[in-house]
Tab-separated table of C-alpha atoms in Angstrom:
chain	number	residue	atom	x	y	z
I	1	MET	CA	-33.944	8.814	-8.746
I	2	LEU	CA	-32.009	7.092	-5.969
I	3	LYS	CA	-34.495	5.127	-3.939
I	4	ILE	CA	-33.666	3.423	-0.661
I	5	GLN	CA	-36.553	1.207	0.381
I	6	SER	CA	-37.015	-0.408	3.791
I	7	LEU	CA	-33.293	-0.768	4.331
I	8	SER	CA	-32.339	-2.877	7.339
I	9	LYS	CA	-28.802	-3.389	8.498
I	10	SER	CA	-27.369	-4.541	11.789
I	11	TYR	CA	-23.918	-5.432	12.996
I	12	GLN	CA	-23.438	-8.436	15.205
I	13	ASN	CA	-20.916	-7.719	17.902
I	14	LYS	CA	-21.417	-8.925	21.462
I	15	ILE	CA	-24.861	-7.444	21.273
I	16	LYS	CA	-26.886	-6.954	18.142
I	17	ASN	CA	-26.395	-3.428	16.912
I	18	ARG	CA	-29.319	-2.258	14.769
I	19	VAL	CA	-28.206	0.575	12.541
I	20	PHE	CA	-31.119	0.752	10.128
I	21	GLU	CA	-34.592	-0.664	10.426
I	22	ASN	CA	-36.988	-0.019	7.575
I	23	PHE	CA	-35.131	3.078	6.501
I	24	ASN	CA	-36.438	4.943	3.452
I	25	LEU	CA	-34.882	7.755	1.464
I	26	GLU	CA	-35.405	9.246	-1.973
I	27	ILE	CA	-33.059	11.528	-3.842
I	28	GLU	CA	-33.985	13.146	-7.141
I	29	ASN	CA	-31.645	13.006	-10.124
I	30	GLY	CA	-29.226	15.901	-10.134
I	31	GLU	CA	-29.885	16.743	-6.506
I	32	PHE	CA	-27.231	17.545	-3.883
I	33	VAL	CA	-28.271	16.056	-0.560
I	34	ALA	CA	-26.379	16.231	2.714
I	35	VAL	CA	-26.830	13.755	5.536
I	36	PHE	CA	-26.249	15.020	9.044
I	37	GLY	CA	-26.690	13.242	12.348
I	38	PRO	CA	-25.266	12.019	15.650
I	39	ASN	CA	-22.082	9.964	15.805
I	40	GLY	CA	-22.557	6.349	14.884
I	41	CYS	CA	-25.993	6.877	13.348
I	42	GLY	CA	-24.896	4.947	10.283
I	43	LYS	CA	-24.008	7.746	7.885
I	44	SER	CA	-21.008	5.864	6.554
I	45	THR	CA	-22.933	2.607	6.525
I	46	LEU	CA	-25.515	4.307	4.332
I	47	LEU	CA	-22.883	5.388	1.804
I	48	ASN	CA	-21.149	2.010	1.876
I	49	SER	CA	-24.460	0.251	1.277
I	50	ILE	CA	-25.259	2.451	-1.707
I	51	ALA	CA	-21.765	1.888	-3.119
I	52	GLY	CA	-22.117	-1.867	-2.674
I	53	LEU	CA	-19.242	-1.995	-0.208
I	54	THR	CA	-21.434	-3.332	2.593
I	55	ASP	CA	-24.074	-6.024	2.260
I	56	ILE	CA	-27.479	-5.011	3.509
I	57	ASP	CA	-29.720	-7.344	5.490
I	58	LYS	CA	-33.030	-6.344	3.966
I	59	GLY	CA	-34.479	-3.791	1.617
I	60	GLU	CA	-33.653	-2.410	-1.773
I	61	ILE	CA	-31.442	0.295	-3.190
I	62	LEU	CA	-32.500	1.356	-6.677
I	63	PHE	CA	-31.250	3.984	-9.060
I	64	ASN	CA	-33.665	4.870	-11.848
I	65	ASN	CA	-35.473	1.636	-11.042
I	66	SER	CA	-32.489	-0.642	-11.575
I	67	THR	CA	-30.164	-2.193	-9.036
I	68	ILE	CA	-26.900	-0.557	-8.092
I	69	GLU	CA	-24.545	-3.234	-9.413
I	70	ASN	CA	-23.878	-1.567	-12.740
I	71	LEU	CA	-24.117	1.936	-11.401
I	72	LYS	CA	-21.161	4.221	-12.025
I	73	ILE	CA	-20.259	5.682	-8.649
I	74	GLY	CA	-17.727	8.289	-7.669
I	75	PHE	CA	-16.681	8.008	-4.036
I	76	VAL	CA	-14.551	10.488	-2.114
I	77	PHE	CA	-13.290	9.068	1.142
I	78	GLN	CA	-12.508	10.902	4.324
I	79	ASP	CA	-8.895	9.814	4.427
I	80	TYR	CA	-7.187	10.916	1.221
I	81	LYS	CA	-3.880	9.525	2.473
I	82	THR	CA	-5.028	5.933	2.187
I	83	SER	CA	-7.624	6.403	-0.516
I	84	LEU	CA	-5.083	7.500	-3.114
I	85	PHE	CA	-2.668	4.955	-4.537
I	86	PRO	CA	0.792	6.062	-3.356
I	87	TRP	CA	2.618	4.285	-6.183
I	88	LEU	CA	0.684	6.197	-8.855
I	89	SER	CA	1.311	9.806	-9.834
I	90	ALA	CA	-1.548	12.324	-9.598
I	91	ASP	CA	-2.689	11.831	-13.199
I	92	GLU	CA	-2.511	8.043	-12.886
I	93	ASN	CA	-4.576	8.229	-9.711
I	94	ILE	CA	-7.209	10.362	-11.406
I	95	SER	CA	-7.395	8.059	-14.406
I	96	PHE	CA	-7.472	4.852	-12.366
I	97	PRO	CA	-11.211	4.233	-12.992
I	98	LEU	CA	-10.607	4.749	-16.728
I	99	LYS	CA	-7.717	2.298	-16.708
I	100	VAL	CA	-9.910	-0.326	-15.068
I	101	GLY	CA	-12.555	0.508	-17.662
I	102	GLY	CA	-10.115	-0.305	-20.448
I	103	PHE	CA	-9.392	3.166	-21.870
I	104	ASN	CA	-6.000	3.366	-23.561
I	105	LYS	CA	-3.228	5.564	-22.245
I	106	ARG	CA	-3.586	8.319	-24.837
I	107	LYS	CA	-7.297	8.688	-24.198
I	108	ARG	CA	-6.806	8.626	-20.437
I	109	ASN	CA	-4.189	11.370	-20.604
I	110	LEU	CA	-6.413	13.482	-22.800
I	111	ILE	CA	-9.397	13.239	-20.469
I	112	VAL	CA	-7.353	13.860	-17.319
I	113	ARG	CA	-5.480	16.825	-18.737
I	114	ARG	CA	-8.639	18.461	-20.049
I	115	MET	CA	-10.397	18.003	-16.711
I	116	PHE	CA	-7.404	19.182	-14.693
I	117	LYS	CA	-7.267	22.370	-16.715
I	118	LYS	CA	-11.016	22.914	-16.535
I	119	TYR	CA	-11.047	22.772	-12.737
I	120	LYS	CA	-7.896	24.879	-12.482
I	121	GLY	CA	-5.480	22.336	-11.039
I	122	ASN	CA	-2.268	24.140	-10.166
I	123	PHE	CA	0.339	21.473	-9.515
I	124	ASP	CA	2.417	19.025	-11.514
I	125	LEU	CA	0.244	16.096	-12.599
I	126	LYS	CA	3.304	13.870	-12.476
I	127	SER	CA	3.709	14.426	-8.715
I	128	TYR	CA	3.099	11.554	-6.367
I	129	PRO	CA	0.482	11.927	-3.616
I	130	TYR	CA	3.171	12.260	-0.939
I	131	GLU	CA	4.528	15.307	-2.758
I	132	LEU	CA	1.159	17.093	-2.631
I	133	SER	CA	-0.586	19.015	0.146
I	134	GLY	CA	-3.722	17.628	1.791
I	135	GLY	CA	-5.962	19.875	-0.277
I	136	GLN	CA	-4.231	18.904	-3.506
I	137	GLN	CA	-4.524	15.216	-2.624
I	138	GLN	CA	-8.236	15.587	-1.996
I	139	PHE	CA	-8.497	17.440	-5.317
I	140	VAL	CA	-6.975	14.376	-6.987
I	141	ALA	CA	-9.502	12.181	-5.180
I	142	VAL	CA	-12.395	14.414	-6.286
I	143	LEU	CA	-11.241	14.416	-9.924
I	144	ARG	CA	-10.899	10.646	-9.748
I	145	SER	CA	-14.497	10.426	-8.577
I	146	ILE	CA	-15.884	12.450	-11.497
I	147	VAL	CA	-13.579	11.233	-14.272
I	148	ILE	CA	-15.933	8.401	-15.216
I	149	GLU	CA	-18.920	10.777	-15.408
I	150	PRO	CA	-20.647	8.900	-12.607
I	151	ASP	CA	-24.384	8.495	-12.118
I	152	LEU	CA	-23.932	9.216	-8.454
I	153	ILE	CA	-21.295	10.823	-6.253
I	154	LEU	CA	-20.835	9.835	-2.622
I	155	LEU	CA	-18.811	12.116	-0.368
I	156	ASP	CA	-17.835	10.660	2.990
I	157	GLU	CA	-16.689	13.572	5.146
I	158	PRO	CA	-14.241	14.682	2.469
I	159	PHE	CA	-13.043	17.718	4.431
I	160	SER	CA	-12.512	16.212	7.853
I	161	SER	CA	-8.786	15.681	7.293
I	162	LEU	CA	-8.266	19.174	5.889
I	163	ASP	CA	-7.552	22.376	7.803
I	164	TYR	CA	-10.176	25.123	8.088
I	165	GLN	CA	-8.697	27.455	5.481
I	166	THR	CA	-8.388	24.675	2.905
I	167	THR	CA	-11.918	23.512	3.689
I	168	LEU	CA	-13.391	26.966	3.021
I	169	LEU	CA	-11.719	27.198	-0.374
I	170	TRP	CA	-12.840	23.665	-1.097
I	171	LEU	CA	-16.462	24.442	-0.320
I	172	GLU	CA	-16.599	27.122	-3.012
I	173	ARG	CA	-14.722	24.980	-5.448
I	174	LEU	CA	-16.922	21.936	-4.889
I	175	SER	CA	-20.075	24.014	-5.223
I	176	LYS	CA	-18.781	25.264	-8.580
I	177	ILE	CA	-17.812	21.811	-9.819
I	178	TRP	CA	-21.202	20.475	-8.823
I	179	HIS	CA	-23.000	23.395	-10.440
I	180	GLU	CA	-21.333	22.507	-13.750
I	181	LEU	CA	-21.898	18.759	-13.525
I	182	LYS	CA	-25.262	18.507	-11.733
I	183	ILE	CA	-24.565	14.920	-10.759
I	184	THR	CA	-26.722	13.380	-8.041
I	185	THR	CA	-24.660	13.725	-4.887
I	186	LEU	CA	-24.969	12.364	-1.379
I	187	PHE	CA	-22.740	14.116	1.113
I	188	VAL	CA	-22.117	12.849	4.619
I	189	SER	CA	-20.811	15.446	7.018
I	190	HIS	CA	-20.381	16.108	10.694
I	191	GLU	CA	-19.893	19.814	10.025
I	192	ILE	CA	-23.271	21.486	9.721
I	193	ASP	CA	-21.751	24.532	7.973
I	194	ASP	CA	-20.381	22.362	5.166
I	195	ALA	CA	-23.722	20.619	4.781
I	196	ILE	CA	-25.759	23.832	4.561
I	197	PHE	CA	-23.265	25.488	2.248
I	198	LEU	CA	-23.230	22.678	-0.293
I	199	ALA	CA	-26.595	20.946	-0.204
I	200	GLN	CA	-30.062	21.601	-1.582
I	201	ARG	CA	-31.582	19.389	1.063
I	202	ILE	CA	-30.272	18.386	4.459
I	203	ILE	CA	-31.456	15.183	6.024
I	204	LEU	CA	-31.201	15.135	9.795
I	205	LEU	CA	-30.888	11.608	11.125
I	206	SER	CA	-31.719	10.248	14.568
I	207	ASN	CA	-29.808	7.926	16.856
I	208	LYS	CA	-29.880	4.209	16.122
I	209	PRO	CA	-32.015	2.588	14.827
I	210	THR	CA	-31.752	5.460	12.428
I	211	LYS	CA	-34.789	7.389	11.197
I	212	ILE	CA	-35.145	10.683	9.415
I	213	ILE	CA	-35.988	13.390	11.954
I	214	LYS	CA	-36.543	16.150	9.478
I	215	ILE	CA	-35.593	17.282	5.994
I	216	PHE	CA	-34.482	20.872	5.509
I	217	GLU	CA	-34.463	22.751	2.205
I	218	VAL	CA	-31.629	25.154	1.422
I	219	ASN	CA	-32.859	27.685	-1.128
I	220	GLU	CA	-29.760	29.328	-2.482
I	221	LYS	CA	-28.573	29.294	-6.062
I	222	TYR	CA	-25.314	27.788	-7.250
I	223	PRO	CA	-22.403	28.331	-7.482
I	224	ARG	CA	-22.530	29.507	-3.889
I	225	LYS	CA	-20.103	32.057	-2.510
I	226	LEU	CA	-18.529	32.014	0.938
I	227	SER	CA	-20.490	35.146	1.838
I	228	PHE	CA	-23.564	32.877	1.987
I	229	MET	CA	-22.149	31.500	5.237
I	230	GLY	CA	-22.547	34.882	6.922
I	231	SER	CA	-26.099	35.484	5.742
I	232	SER	CA	-29.101	35.475	8.060
I	233	LYS	CA	-30.755	32.815	5.893
I	234	PHE	CA	-27.788	30.521	6.541
I	235	ASN	CA	-27.759	31.194	10.243
I	236	SER	CA	-31.448	30.782	10.932
I	237	LEU	CA	-31.374	27.458	9.074
I	238	LYS	CA	-28.336	26.412	11.089
I	239	ARG	CA	-30.133	27.366	14.335
I	240	ASN	CA	-33.180	25.290	13.412
I	241	ILE	CA	-31.139	22.233	12.516
I	242	LEU	CA	-28.884	22.463	15.557
I	243	SER	CA	-31.752	22.798	18.027
I	244	LEU	CA	-33.295	19.545	16.762
I	245	TYR	CA	-29.858	17.954	16.624
I	246	GLU	CA	-29.130	18.974	20.205
I	247	LYS	CA	-32.377	17.409	21.424
I	248	GLU	CA	-31.403	14.183	19.696
I	249	ILE	CA	-27.878	13.929	21.070
I	250	ARG	CA	-29.067	14.726	24.596
I	251	LYS	CA	-31.272	11.632	24.528
I	252	ASN	CA	-28.198	9.465	25.051
J	1	MET	CA	25.824	6.685	-0.581
J	2	PHE	CA	28.035	8.335	2.042
J	3	THR	CA	28.259	12.020	2.712
J	4	THR	CA	31.752	13.411	3.136
J	5	ASN	CA	31.386	14.617	6.693
J	6	LYS	CA	30.164	11.190	7.828
J	7	VAL	CA	33.027	9.166	6.401
J	8	PRO	CA	35.421	9.488	9.368
J	9	LEU	CA	32.817	8.090	11.799
J	10	GLN	CA	31.790	5.247	9.547
J	11	ILE	CA	35.291	3.924	8.989
J	12	PHE	CA	36.268	4.348	12.637
J	13	ALA	CA	35.534	0.784	13.802
J	14	PRO	CA	37.038	-1.005	10.756
J	15	ILE	CA	40.256	1.029	11.086
J	16	LEU	CA	40.424	0.326	14.808
J	17	ILE	CA	40.188	-3.403	14.127
J	18	LEU	CA	42.923	-3.197	11.504
J	19	ILE	CA	45.190	-1.274	13.914
J	20	LEU	CA	44.617	-3.813	16.704
J	21	TRP	CA	45.310	-6.581	14.230
J	22	MET	CA	48.598	-4.975	13.152
J	23	ILE	CA	49.627	-4.450	16.784
J	24	ALA	CA	48.912	-8.093	17.654
J	25	ASP	CA	50.806	-9.094	14.549
J	26	GLY	CA	53.819	-6.855	15.225
J	27	LEU	CA	54.138	-7.978	18.852
J	28	LYS	CA	53.712	-11.636	17.816
J	29	ILE	CA	51.190	-12.261	20.597
J	30	VAL	CA	49.043	-14.612	18.548
J	31	ASN	CA	50.205	-17.703	16.706
J	32	PRO	CA	49.987	-16.906	12.943
J	33	VAL	CA	48.112	-20.199	12.406
J	34	PHE	CA	45.195	-18.559	14.219
J	35	LEU	CA	45.767	-14.969	13.149
J	36	PRO	CA	47.813	-14.512	9.981
J	37	SER	CA	49.463	-11.180	9.270
J	38	LEU	CA	47.500	-8.485	7.457
J	39	LYS	CA	50.060	-8.557	4.661
J	40	ASP	CA	49.664	-12.314	4.100
J	41	VAL	CA	45.893	-11.943	3.929
J	42	ALA	CA	46.217	-9.127	1.411
J	43	ILE	CA	48.596	-11.188	-0.722
J	44	ASN	CA	46.188	-14.109	-0.564
J	45	ILE	CA	43.283	-11.939	-1.703
J	46	ILE	CA	45.295	-11.019	-4.780
J	47	ASN	CA	46.366	-14.649	-5.280
J	48	ILE	CA	42.796	-15.884	-5.110
J	49	PHE	CA	41.826	-13.508	-7.904
J	50	LEU	CA	44.936	-14.427	-9.907
J	51	LEU	CA	43.934	-18.077	-9.656
J	52	ASP	CA	40.209	-18.864	-9.983
J	53	GLY	CA	38.752	-16.119	-7.762
J	54	PHE	CA	36.594	-14.571	-10.464
J	55	TYR	CA	35.119	-17.966	-11.321
J	56	ALA	CA	34.458	-18.578	-7.645
J	57	VAL	CA	32.665	-15.256	-7.198
J	58	GLY	CA	30.819	-15.800	-10.477
J	59	PHE	CA	29.558	-19.255	-9.594
J	60	THR	CA	28.575	-18.234	-6.078
J	61	LEU	CA	26.634	-15.300	-7.518
J	62	TYR	CA	25.079	-17.517	-10.184
J	63	ARG	CA	23.795	-19.986	-7.571
J	64	THR	CA	22.600	-17.213	-5.251
J	65	PHE	CA	20.662	-15.377	-7.947
J	66	THR	CA	19.288	-18.439	-9.694
J	67	SER	CA	17.825	-19.485	-6.336
J	68	LEU	CA	16.425	-16.018	-5.764
J	69	ILE	CA	14.769	-15.868	-9.181
J	70	ILE	CA	13.240	-19.338	-8.924
J	71	THR	CA	12.052	-18.544	-5.392
J	72	SER	CA	10.396	-15.316	-6.572
J	73	LEU	CA	8.636	-17.028	-9.455
J	74	ILE	CA	7.028	-19.515	-7.087
J	75	ALA	CA	6.682	-17.752	-3.733
J	76	ILE	CA	5.208	-14.404	-4.868
J	77	PRO	CA	2.229	-15.845	-6.808
J	78	VAL	CA	1.538	-18.415	-4.090
J	79	GLY	CA	1.795	-15.727	-1.393
J	80	LEU	CA	-0.648	-13.482	-3.257
J	81	ILE	CA	-3.119	-16.349	-3.642
J	82	LEU	CA	-2.857	-17.290	0.039
J	83	GLY	CA	-3.282	-13.655	1.045
J	84	LEU	CA	-6.498	-13.446	-0.948
J	85	ASN	CA	-7.958	-16.731	0.212
J	86	LYS	CA	-8.425	-16.993	3.941
J	87	ASN	CA	-9.474	-20.646	3.929
J	88	LEU	CA	-6.495	-21.685	1.848
J	89	TYR	CA	-4.158	-19.886	4.237
J	90	THR	CA	-5.764	-21.327	7.340
J	91	SER	CA	-5.464	-24.845	5.975
J	92	THR	CA	-1.778	-24.434	5.077
J	93	GLU	CA	-0.655	-22.230	7.965
J	94	LEU	CA	0.592	-25.089	10.139
J	95	LEU	CA	2.653	-26.551	7.314
J	96	ILE	CA	4.195	-23.188	6.434
J	97	ASP	CA	5.046	-22.439	10.057
J	98	PHE	CA	6.620	-25.851	10.441
J	99	PHE	CA	8.828	-25.673	7.368
J	100	ARG	CA	10.065	-22.179	8.044
J	101	SER	CA	10.936	-23.191	11.601
J	102	VAL	CA	13.187	-26.109	10.630
J	103	PRO	CA	16.848	-24.971	10.531
J	104	ALA	CA	17.829	-24.772	6.875
J	105	THR	CA	20.877	-26.990	7.168
J	106	ALA	CA	18.751	-29.883	8.441
J	107	PHE	CA	17.409	-30.274	4.903
J	108	PHE	CA	20.838	-30.811	3.323
J	109	PRO	CA	20.847	-34.622	3.448
J	110	ILE	CA	17.375	-34.872	1.933
J	111	PHE	CA	18.314	-32.651	-0.982
J	112	LEU	CA	21.562	-34.564	-1.508
J	113	LEU	CA	19.553	-37.761	-1.556
J	114	PHE	CA	17.098	-36.510	-4.145
J	115	LEU	CA	19.132	-34.129	-6.277
J	116	GLY	CA	22.676	-35.434	-6.026
J	117	ILE	CA	25.714	-33.250	-5.365
J	118	GLY	CA	25.568	-30.884	-8.328
J	119	ASP	CA	24.196	-27.386	-8.641
J	120	MET	CA	20.642	-28.747	-8.605
J	121	ALA	CA	20.992	-29.696	-4.954
J	122	LYS	CA	22.673	-26.433	-3.931
J	123	ILE	CA	20.106	-24.270	-5.684
J	124	GLY	CA	17.281	-26.570	-4.596
J	125	ILE	CA	18.082	-26.172	-0.903
J	126	SER	CA	18.384	-22.420	-1.236
J	127	VAL	CA	15.077	-22.160	-3.080
J	128	PHE	CA	13.386	-24.356	-0.501
J	129	VAL	CA	14.623	-22.273	2.434
J	130	CYS	CA	13.966	-18.862	0.847
J	131	PHE	CA	10.538	-19.937	-0.416
J	132	TRP	CA	8.949	-19.869	3.043
J	133	ILE	CA	10.459	-16.506	3.900
J	134	LEU	CA	9.272	-14.826	0.719
J	135	LEU	CA	5.912	-16.585	0.918
J	136	ILE	CA	5.204	-15.327	4.428
J	137	ASN	CA	6.261	-11.786	3.555
J	138	THR	CA	4.122	-11.702	0.418
J	139	TYR	CA	1.188	-13.045	2.423
J	140	TYR	CA	1.554	-10.347	5.091
J	141	GLY	CA	1.899	-7.759	2.359
J	142	VAL	CA	-1.546	-8.691	1.052
J	143	LYS	CA	-3.037	-8.949	4.545
J	144	ASN	CA	-1.908	-5.454	5.533
J	145	ILE	CA	-3.453	-3.615	2.598
J	146	PRO	CA	-5.525	-0.731	4.036
J	147	ALA	CA	-9.261	-1.428	3.886
J	148	THR	CA	-9.946	1.966	2.291
J	149	ARG	CA	-7.754	1.104	-0.691
J	150	LEU	CA	-9.684	-2.081	-1.334
J	151	LYS	CA	-12.925	-0.101	-1.106
J	152	VAL	CA	-11.615	2.385	-3.667
J	153	ALA	CA	-10.669	-0.487	-5.939
J	154	LYS	CA	-14.130	-2.001	-5.554
J	155	VAL	CA	-16.003	1.263	-6.126
J	156	TYR	CA	-14.093	1.772	-9.369
J	157	LYS	CA	-14.838	-1.819	-10.405
J	158	ALA	CA	-11.341	-3.292	-10.235
J	159	GLU	CA	-12.026	-6.998	-9.875
J	160	GLY	CA	-10.190	-10.283	-10.366
J	161	TYR	CA	-7.021	-9.950	-12.395
J	162	ASN	CA	-7.282	-6.142	-12.582
J	163	LEU	CA	-7.572	-5.940	-8.806
J	164	LEU	CA	-4.513	-8.166	-8.480
J	165	ARG	CA	-2.241	-6.360	-10.930
J	166	PHE	CA	-3.380	-2.766	-10.360
J	167	VAL	CA	-3.818	-2.724	-6.596
J	168	ILE	CA	-2.919	-5.810	-4.601
J	169	PHE	CA	0.457	-6.403	-6.215
J	170	TYR	CA	1.642	-2.825	-5.649
J	171	ASP	CA	0.202	-2.572	-2.186
J	172	SER	CA	2.023	-5.694	-1.072
J	173	LEU	CA	5.218	-4.799	-2.964
J	174	PRO	CA	6.986	-3.107	-0.010
J	175	GLN	CA	6.593	-6.261	2.079
J	176	ILE	CA	7.561	-8.460	-0.882
J	177	VAL	CA	10.741	-6.416	-1.244
J	178	ILE	CA	11.538	-6.986	2.439
J	179	GLY	CA	11.095	-10.708	1.805
J	180	LEU	CA	13.380	-10.495	-1.219
J	181	ARG	CA	16.089	-8.706	0.719
J	182	LEU	CA	15.976	-11.350	3.459
J	183	SER	CA	15.972	-14.082	0.827
J	184	LEU	CA	19.010	-12.586	-0.893
J	185	SER	CA	21.054	-12.694	2.326
J	186	ILE	CA	19.887	-16.177	3.185
J	187	SER	CA	20.382	-17.441	-0.334
J	188	LEU	CA	24.012	-16.296	-0.184
J	189	ILE	CA	24.481	-17.995	3.184
J	190	ILE	CA	22.978	-21.279	1.988
J	191	THR	CA	25.016	-21.167	-1.225
J	192	ILE	CA	28.278	-20.679	0.682
J	193	VAL	CA	27.420	-23.429	3.166
J	194	ALA	CA	26.386	-25.772	0.364
J	195	GLU	CA	29.618	-25.079	-1.499
J	196	MET	CA	31.564	-25.812	1.681
J	197	PHE	CA	29.921	-29.065	2.586
J	198	ILE	CA	28.649	-30.488	-0.665
J	199	GLY	CA	31.695	-29.403	-2.607
J	200	THR	CA	32.000	-27.938	-6.081
J	201	ARG	CA	34.629	-27.020	-8.644
J	202	TYR	CA	34.267	-23.258	-8.287
J	203	GLY	CA	32.756	-21.275	-5.440
J	204	LEU	CA	33.731	-19.060	-2.511
J	205	GLY	CA	32.498	-21.725	-0.090
J	206	LYS	CA	34.872	-24.207	-1.643
J	207	ILE	CA	37.883	-21.880	-1.237
J	208	ILE	CA	36.936	-21.351	2.411
J	209	TYR	CA	36.647	-25.081	3.065
J	210	ASP	CA	39.807	-26.014	1.161
J	211	SER	CA	41.824	-23.392	3.037
J	212	TYR	CA	40.580	-24.817	6.290
J	213	ALA	CA	41.370	-28.377	5.244
J	214	ILE	CA	45.030	-27.528	4.595
J	215	TYR	CA	45.316	-25.101	7.544
J	216	ASP	CA	46.052	-22.151	5.243
J	217	THR	CA	44.650	-19.495	7.577
J	218	ALA	CA	45.832	-16.551	5.511
J	219	GLN	CA	43.894	-17.844	2.504
J	220	LEU	CA	40.928	-18.670	4.741
J	221	PHE	CA	40.817	-15.090	6.020
J	222	ALA	CA	41.199	-13.796	2.476
J	223	ALA	CA	38.262	-15.896	1.245
J	224	ILE	CA	36.093	-14.835	4.193
J	225	PHE	CA	36.938	-11.206	3.469
J	226	ILE	CA	35.972	-11.558	-0.203
J	227	THR	CA	32.710	-13.252	0.775
J	228	GLY	CA	31.955	-10.515	3.294
J	229	ILE	CA	32.572	-7.768	0.757
J	230	LEU	CA	30.361	-9.584	-1.738
J	231	GLY	CA	27.517	-9.810	0.780
J	232	TYR	CA	27.947	-6.151	1.698
J	233	ILE	CA	27.884	-4.980	-1.927
J	234	LEU	CA	24.821	-7.100	-2.716
J	235	ASN	CA	22.966	-5.671	0.251
J	236	LYS	CA	23.867	-2.064	-0.589
J	237	LEU	CA	22.949	-2.527	-4.248
J	238	PHE	CA	19.632	-4.027	-3.253
J	239	ILE	CA	18.771	-1.183	-0.890
J	240	SER	CA	19.656	1.488	-3.434
J	241	THR	CA	17.530	-0.126	-6.158
J	242	GLU	CA	14.592	-0.882	-3.876
J	243	LYS	CA	14.216	2.842	-3.185
J	244	LYS	CA	13.374	3.316	-6.853
J	245	PHE	CA	10.834	0.500	-6.921
J	246	ILE	CA	9.005	1.412	-3.728
J	247	HIS	CA	9.641	5.147	-3.743
J	248	TRP	CA	6.469	5.885	-1.787
J	249	ILE	CA	7.508	4.072	1.370
J	250	GLY	CA	8.157	6.197	4.442
J	251	LYS	CA	6.727	9.338	2.869
């Protein structure tokens, strides 16, 4: 279980900017949770804190009752253009975490090729990121995040740099990948459709200092199909979330 | 390197200069001590190579590249370290800015004093001047690494030496290469100047200076032409190889 306990974090600019004050969140193992909320409510800060990329002021982040330092984390960033290493080919990018982990070249190639085939990659693994489309680049980034069989996957708006058509195909694909792996996943999104489509639970956050307004359950089995997006279940859930969301953003 | 339909435009200016030169020569408007005939210069180019021209080019290249290699071995590691350590950079910034602002030639006497008049002095000066250029470029290369890339490296546990050799080195490579290209040009300049004023047995700078000393303008022009061609070839070779090493730039 990922347990965030009384997390406090503020940024000191000209004025003190409190992002989190005594924030609590629990995510079960193997759960897919989406985080949705107003701009600047600290969604990215939350992910960065969990990944150990940002120091927190107070509180604790625990995974299965131990600290996050030795946790294996897969992280997919919003901007695939800078998150991939441009000097490495697609397969070298995917196997980067393995290389750091000391796997030899033969083993790395084996793992990458097997995974690429399994998830139906359809381009030359020897291509460089700049030779791939946006969707293909994000595919490389996603494979890189799961290649180490992580304990936890963090997705920071992974579709926001992709076009609509690519995003739709990605949603199905990601839901399938997740269905096979069942890795605990925290997904930050500013697109409510993406959040509902992928997640089991949606956490609606408030303005700063950030609190949880409400948690929504999405009862739909995996792998989900795009037709789910047109269903009345999907739309009534979307209406409920958006009405609370609208109230929150009108406060400012 | 050139496409066929571009060739006429690219050689336009050089040919124009040659034509003007031949006209001035044919009409005898300029004293040949100042502007020798094209034919004399051409003959002198051949003569230089018949005499010790290949040695001269060889030694000039040897000094230029030895300086470049020594500079790289020192400046790149130091630049990477400074780029990674803010306090270290802040405490040395003033010194670096000072030394790279002093005109290179001002250091000649000091190096002559310490290293004598041999190759040590010539290479030493060149290394000293290029060092600051390559250092600054390496430093900026590290400084301009996108924050996301460092986050990726951290998430996937690349730390210390792994971080340096897998991420930081490559990410700063494009800027390091810019520093190397600048250093190559400057190293050639310093080598030629050092050969002219410190003196040597073989070297393009020496041929240039000797020609001047005996007022042999045709040979002087010939030596300048050879030096120019050498610089041009080095630059073109560098640019065509750098595209292979930093293939991802501009894409």
